[in-house]
XYZ file of C-alpha atoms in Angstrom:
349
model
C 0.042 0.386 -0.511
C 2.686 2.226 1.296
C 4.400 1.459 -2.671
C 1.355 2.356 -4.430
C 1.275 5.966 -3.009
C 5.055 6.922 -3.611
C 4.676 5.609 -6.537
C 1.658 8.048 -7.074
C 3.183 10.654 -5.512
C 6.379 10.277 -7.823
C 3.778 10.405 -11.038
C 2.003 13.075 -9.810
C 5.416 14.128 -9.591
C 6.588 14.136 -12.532
C 3.259 15.098 -14.621
C 4.049 18.229 -12.599
C 7.462 19.750 -13.261
C 6.148 17.913 -17.058
C 3.692 20.998 -16.845
C 6.298 23.805 -15.568
C 8.348 22.409 -18.578
C 6.584 23.007 -20.932
C 4.817 25.992 -19.394
C 8.846 27.481 -19.949
C 8.828 26.334 -23.160
C 6.075 28.384 -24.216
C 6.697 31.303 -22.580
C 10.812 31.484 -23.781
C 8.731 31.465 -27.180
C 6.013 33.653 -26.513
C 9.586 36.199 -25.267
C 11.230 34.850 -28.336
C 8.105 36.009 -30.548
C 7.583 39.423 -28.800
C 11.240 40.316 -29.901
C 11.492 39.304 -33.118
C 7.519 41.312 -33.484
C 9.736 44.313 -31.071
C 13.090 44.679 -33.641
C 11.172 44.866 -36.867
C 8.884 47.095 -35.238
C 11.850 49.390 -34.655
C 12.820 49.324 -37.545
C 9.894 49.944 -39.190
C 8.514 52.914 -37.971
C 10.129 56.504 -37.316
C 10.650 60.690 -37.758
C 11.378 59.959 -41.512
C 8.198 56.984 -42.175
C 8.753 53.454 -43.147
C 6.459 50.712 -42.690
C 7.359 47.108 -43.153
C 6.876 45.905 -46.817
C 9.302 48.600 -47.261
C 11.442 46.989 -44.768
C 10.713 43.098 -46.995
C 12.002 44.609 -49.430
C 14.944 46.396 -48.754
C 16.097 43.165 -46.927
C 15.467 40.944 -50.621
C 16.724 43.173 -52.897
C 19.515 45.409 -51.002
C 20.711 46.407 -54.777
C 16.907 48.264 -55.970
C 16.245 49.642 -51.797
C 15.296 53.006 -52.111
C 15.844 55.803 -50.180
C 13.764 55.365 -46.811
C 15.328 51.274 -47.080
C 18.404 52.685 -46.860
C 17.000 54.572 -43.702
C 15.863 51.437 -42.316
C 18.343 49.454 -43.213
C 21.658 51.932 -42.755
C 19.961 53.729 -39.588
C 17.413 51.543 -37.957
C 18.419 48.583 -37.704
C 21.399 48.980 -36.647
C 20.163 50.255 -33.630
C 17.845 48.326 -33.525
C 20.290 45.644 -32.907
C 22.033 47.229 -30.266
C 19.412 47.727 -28.341
C 18.991 43.980 -28.906
C 21.667 42.703 -27.374
C 22.824 45.444 -25.137
C 19.352 45.071 -23.182
C 20.554 41.205 -22.839
C 24.407 42.044 -22.052
C 22.804 44.505 -18.983
C 19.680 41.899 -18.214
C 21.962 39.109 -17.832
C 24.922 40.806 -17.010
C 23.138 41.472 -14.075
C 20.827 38.534 -13.311
C 24.698 36.707 -13.282
C 26.202 39.449 -10.568
C 23.034 38.362 -8.121
C 23.579 34.818 -8.156
C 27.374 34.997 -8.199
C 27.393 37.161 -5.311
C 24.201 36.394 -3.818
C 22.824 39.639 -3.464
C 19.317 40.684 -5.193
C 20.742 44.476 -5.478
C 23.682 44.271 -8.113
C 23.701 45.679 -11.008
C 26.652 46.779 -12.923
C 25.423 50.387 -12.809
C 24.677 50.388 -9.280
C 27.819 48.578 -8.974
C 29.902 51.396 -10.466
C 30.777 49.098 -13.806
C 29.026 51.211 -15.974
C 30.343 54.389 -14.905
C 33.877 53.101 -14.381
C 33.577 51.666 -17.865
C 32.245 55.310 -19.393
C 34.932 57.096 -16.469
C 38.091 55.853 -19.532
C 36.356 55.710 -22.060
C 36.116 59.330 -21.750
C 39.772 59.723 -20.915
C 40.944 58.236 -24.144
C 38.945 60.244 -26.092
C 41.348 63.515 -24.585
C 43.909 61.283 -24.000
C 43.842 58.652 -27.686
C 41.727 61.199 -29.927
C 42.462 58.609 -32.632
C 41.761 55.409 -30.922
C 39.439 52.711 -32.478
C 36.553 51.405 -31.586
C 38.505 48.009 -30.783
C 40.254 49.798 -28.247
C 37.345 51.778 -27.149
C 36.294 48.576 -26.078
C 39.150 47.867 -24.385
C 39.584 50.714 -22.280
C 35.912 50.375 -20.848
C 36.823 46.827 -20.282
C 39.273 47.729 -17.872
C 37.656 51.107 -16.362
C 34.207 47.961 -15.600
C 37.013 45.734 -14.119
C 38.618 48.888 -12.378
C 35.393 49.981 -10.676
C 34.247 46.678 -9.318
C 37.286 46.449 -7.957
C 37.296 49.407 -5.200
C 33.527 48.361 -4.843
C 34.404 44.727 -3.624
C 37.022 46.163 -1.918
C 35.077 49.425 0.280
C 31.742 46.672 0.331
C 34.086 44.005 1.572
C 33.399 44.518 5.208
C 34.786 41.356 7.856
C 34.782 39.070 4.618
C 31.699 39.197 3.543
C 30.327 41.319 1.767
C 26.553 42.907 2.723
C 24.422 44.480 0.288
C 23.929 47.084 1.820
C 27.321 48.341 2.269
C 27.354 47.032 -1.004
C 25.273 49.349 -2.512
C 26.715 52.853 -0.954
C 29.657 51.756 -2.037
C 28.204 51.296 -5.367
C 26.952 54.815 -5.237
C 30.209 56.968 -3.881
C 32.332 54.692 -6.927
C 30.000 56.008 -9.565
C 29.503 59.919 -8.335
C 33.357 59.808 -8.006
C 33.831 58.465 -11.476
C 30.968 59.675 -13.171
C 31.897 63.520 -11.655
C 35.827 62.469 -13.179
C 34.164 62.018 -16.438
C 32.381 65.489 -16.389
C 34.851 67.354 -15.369
C 37.569 65.678 -18.328
C 34.883 66.361 -21.097
C 34.419 70.149 -19.738
C 38.036 70.627 -19.201
C 38.256 69.478 -22.365
C 34.955 70.992 -24.191
C 33.949 67.174 -25.424
C 30.475 67.707 -23.107
C 28.335 67.576 -25.751
C 30.566 64.827 -27.280
C 30.535 62.606 -24.178
C 27.325 63.814 -23.646
C 25.518 60.015 -24.041
C 27.938 58.030 -22.155
C 26.307 59.563 -18.918
C 22.669 59.232 -20.303
C 22.227 56.538 -22.200
C 22.286 56.907 -25.832
C 21.250 54.489 -29.400
C 22.423 57.258 -31.867
C 24.578 57.306 -34.414
C 25.659 53.110 -34.150
C 26.860 51.503 -37.513
C 27.120 48.625 -38.473
C 31.321 48.178 -37.555
C 30.578 48.595 -34.593
C 28.684 46.424 -34.018
C 30.494 43.645 -36.091
C 32.950 44.203 -32.728
C 30.706 44.863 -30.643
C 27.987 41.423 -30.896
C 30.741 38.708 -30.830
C 32.372 39.981 -27.805
C 28.712 39.975 -26.013
C 27.299 36.648 -27.817
C 30.579 35.178 -26.168
C 29.895 36.183 -22.760
C 26.207 34.943 -22.627
C 26.445 31.717 -23.630
C 29.364 31.264 -21.591
C 27.191 32.906 -18.186
C 24.000 30.784 -19.500
C 26.321 27.247 -18.932
C 26.722 28.600 -15.040
C 23.042 28.048 -14.832
C 22.504 25.303 -12.681
C 26.028 25.567 -10.905
C 24.431 29.011 -9.711
C 21.581 27.501 -8.010
C 23.483 25.701 -6.146
C 24.972 28.423 -5.527
C 21.895 29.845 -4.103
C 21.891 27.740 -1.385
C 25.011 28.940 0.701
C 28.513 28.707 -0.371
C 29.337 25.508 1.825
C 26.018 23.639 0.857
C 27.624 23.814 -2.761
C 30.958 23.373 -2.127
C 29.434 20.680 -0.349
C 27.604 19.116 -4.146
C 30.606 19.781 -5.513
C 31.068 22.435 -7.131
C 34.468 25.141 -7.284
C 32.140 28.032 -5.693
C 36.374 30.599 -6.661
C 35.670 29.329 -10.207
C 32.061 29.854 -10.785
C 32.173 33.654 -8.938
C 35.593 34.660 -10.988
C 34.062 33.087 -14.145
C 30.528 35.343 -13.162
C 32.341 38.245 -12.614
C 34.384 37.657 -15.509
C 31.467 37.047 -18.220
C 29.482 40.353 -15.958
C 32.205 42.655 -16.969
C 32.713 41.685 -21.031
C 29.100 41.826 -21.678
C 28.804 45.345 -19.246
C 32.407 46.415 -21.355
C 31.532 45.879 -24.302
C 28.001 46.939 -23.877
C 28.752 50.655 -22.402
C 31.122 51.174 -25.088
C 28.510 50.614 -27.291
C 26.054 52.316 -26.042
C 26.640 54.336 -22.208
C 25.323 53.565 -19.297
C 21.883 52.607 -18.720
C 21.424 51.618 -15.115
C 18.666 49.875 -13.532
C 18.022 47.374 -16.740
C 20.058 44.624 -14.756
C 18.448 44.506 -11.190
C 14.883 45.092 -12.457
C 14.715 42.475 -15.315
C 15.813 39.785 -13.824
C 13.281 40.024 -10.905
C 10.908 39.711 -12.850
C 12.623 37.132 -14.524
C 12.696 35.616 -11.265
C 8.678 36.281 -10.118
C 7.390 34.478 -13.138
C 9.573 31.687 -14.167
C 11.226 30.471 -10.733
C 14.549 31.117 -8.507
C 15.846 28.004 -10.635
C 18.727 30.028 -12.880
C 18.846 27.992 -15.614
C 14.975 29.113 -15.988
C 16.777 32.512 -15.139
C 19.244 33.386 -17.711
C 17.427 33.223 -20.611
C 14.651 35.126 -19.684
C 16.359 38.232 -18.518
C 18.459 37.891 -21.255
C 15.289 38.267 -23.667
C 13.106 40.561 -21.190
C 15.874 42.962 -21.817
C 16.264 43.090 -25.364
C 12.310 43.470 -25.581
C 12.287 46.308 -22.833
C 15.421 48.871 -24.592
C 14.148 47.835 -27.967
C 10.724 49.257 -27.064
C 11.658 51.882 -24.490
C 14.796 52.858 -27.921
C 11.625 53.429 -30.005
C 10.118 55.559 -27.208
C 13.608 57.796 -26.763
C 12.476 58.074 -30.681
C 8.600 58.669 -30.919
C 8.594 61.247 -27.216
C 10.252 64.536 -28.268
C 10.642 63.915 -33.121
C 13.003 64.108 -34.170
C 15.076 64.384 -31.003
C 16.178 61.854 -29.291
C 15.277 61.544 -25.778
C 18.426 59.528 -23.547
C 17.243 55.491 -23.559
C 19.064 55.308 -19.933
C 16.431 57.679 -18.300
C 13.389 56.287 -19.968
C 14.617 52.888 -18.922
C 15.911 55.317 -14.883
C 12.357 56.435 -14.299
C 11.234 52.594 -14.693
C 13.835 51.161 -12.331
C 14.335 54.191 -9.448
C 10.434 52.492 -8.292
C 11.906 49.407 -8.864
C 14.508 49.972 -7.072
C 12.594 51.643 -4.543
C 10.586 48.935 -3.143
C 13.528 46.883 -3.442
C 14.800 48.057 -0.649
C 12.064 47.407 1.807
C 10.233 44.867 2.593
C 7.378 44.977 4.467
C 7.150 47.353 7.708
C 9.942 49.236 5.991
C 12.596 46.049 6.459
C 16.517 46.487 4.614
C 16.725 43.596 2.166
């Protein structure tokens, strides 16, 4: 009798797991479809006009494309793809940071990584005015790594990292590096040229920039997806994860490495866009659960959709002028951040 009950319970659990897996697969397929529609929508509309028919004609007959078709191909499409890949990178880097640091408030913008990358990019505009895109991206990596080391060095207390201490350290480092970047731009008359680094902008993205940056984002992003199972075990505690055979130090180092590459490459392309890596992973966890094998792909797709649609809004709100897309994302992210820092009755996380 007991064995029969056990078998029935096991079968019920299997059916539940299969049902959840099917629901997750359907959800990911829906997100991918929404992302595709968002990209087509972003490329097809604009102040100069355009529609999906012109886009399809341009893609199938590039040599015989109209003037509007060339605008869509050379200006809107690189911008939409940049929003897609950098949105995914910012969201994925936030999810990886939250998983490896076991810190629900971790985000590349809040922890100074964006500001560090932007600072060295601003410095390079003065010291090396003719630097290539690859050189700019390399300096963004170095700046991101330096900022991360500073934040974790300051935020480390008694060899443990506190969420609030880390956020305070990140705020201090971000303020310092942002002030230095602004000082450089004002001193050398680069305010207009470098203003989009602080606000975040997708204006003027070219195919040449995408060819350099996208492979780095894709490589680091794919690598981070393989860390999902290990990060789920790490969420149980470092001692428990080590007991299950997980090399905690290697997981953390690999996670930080992928975050630096994704954040550094993204900031070098579109500037500092904060809060995206904070709000998207939390939203993904509410929908798909706490398993990072599911959270990471969902975060990447949701981040891409959010930034593509935010860029469409940035282009249309005050057309024909661009509204900084980072400002729109922050307008969403700040209330979410304030909500995340307080639990019941105002208890800090």
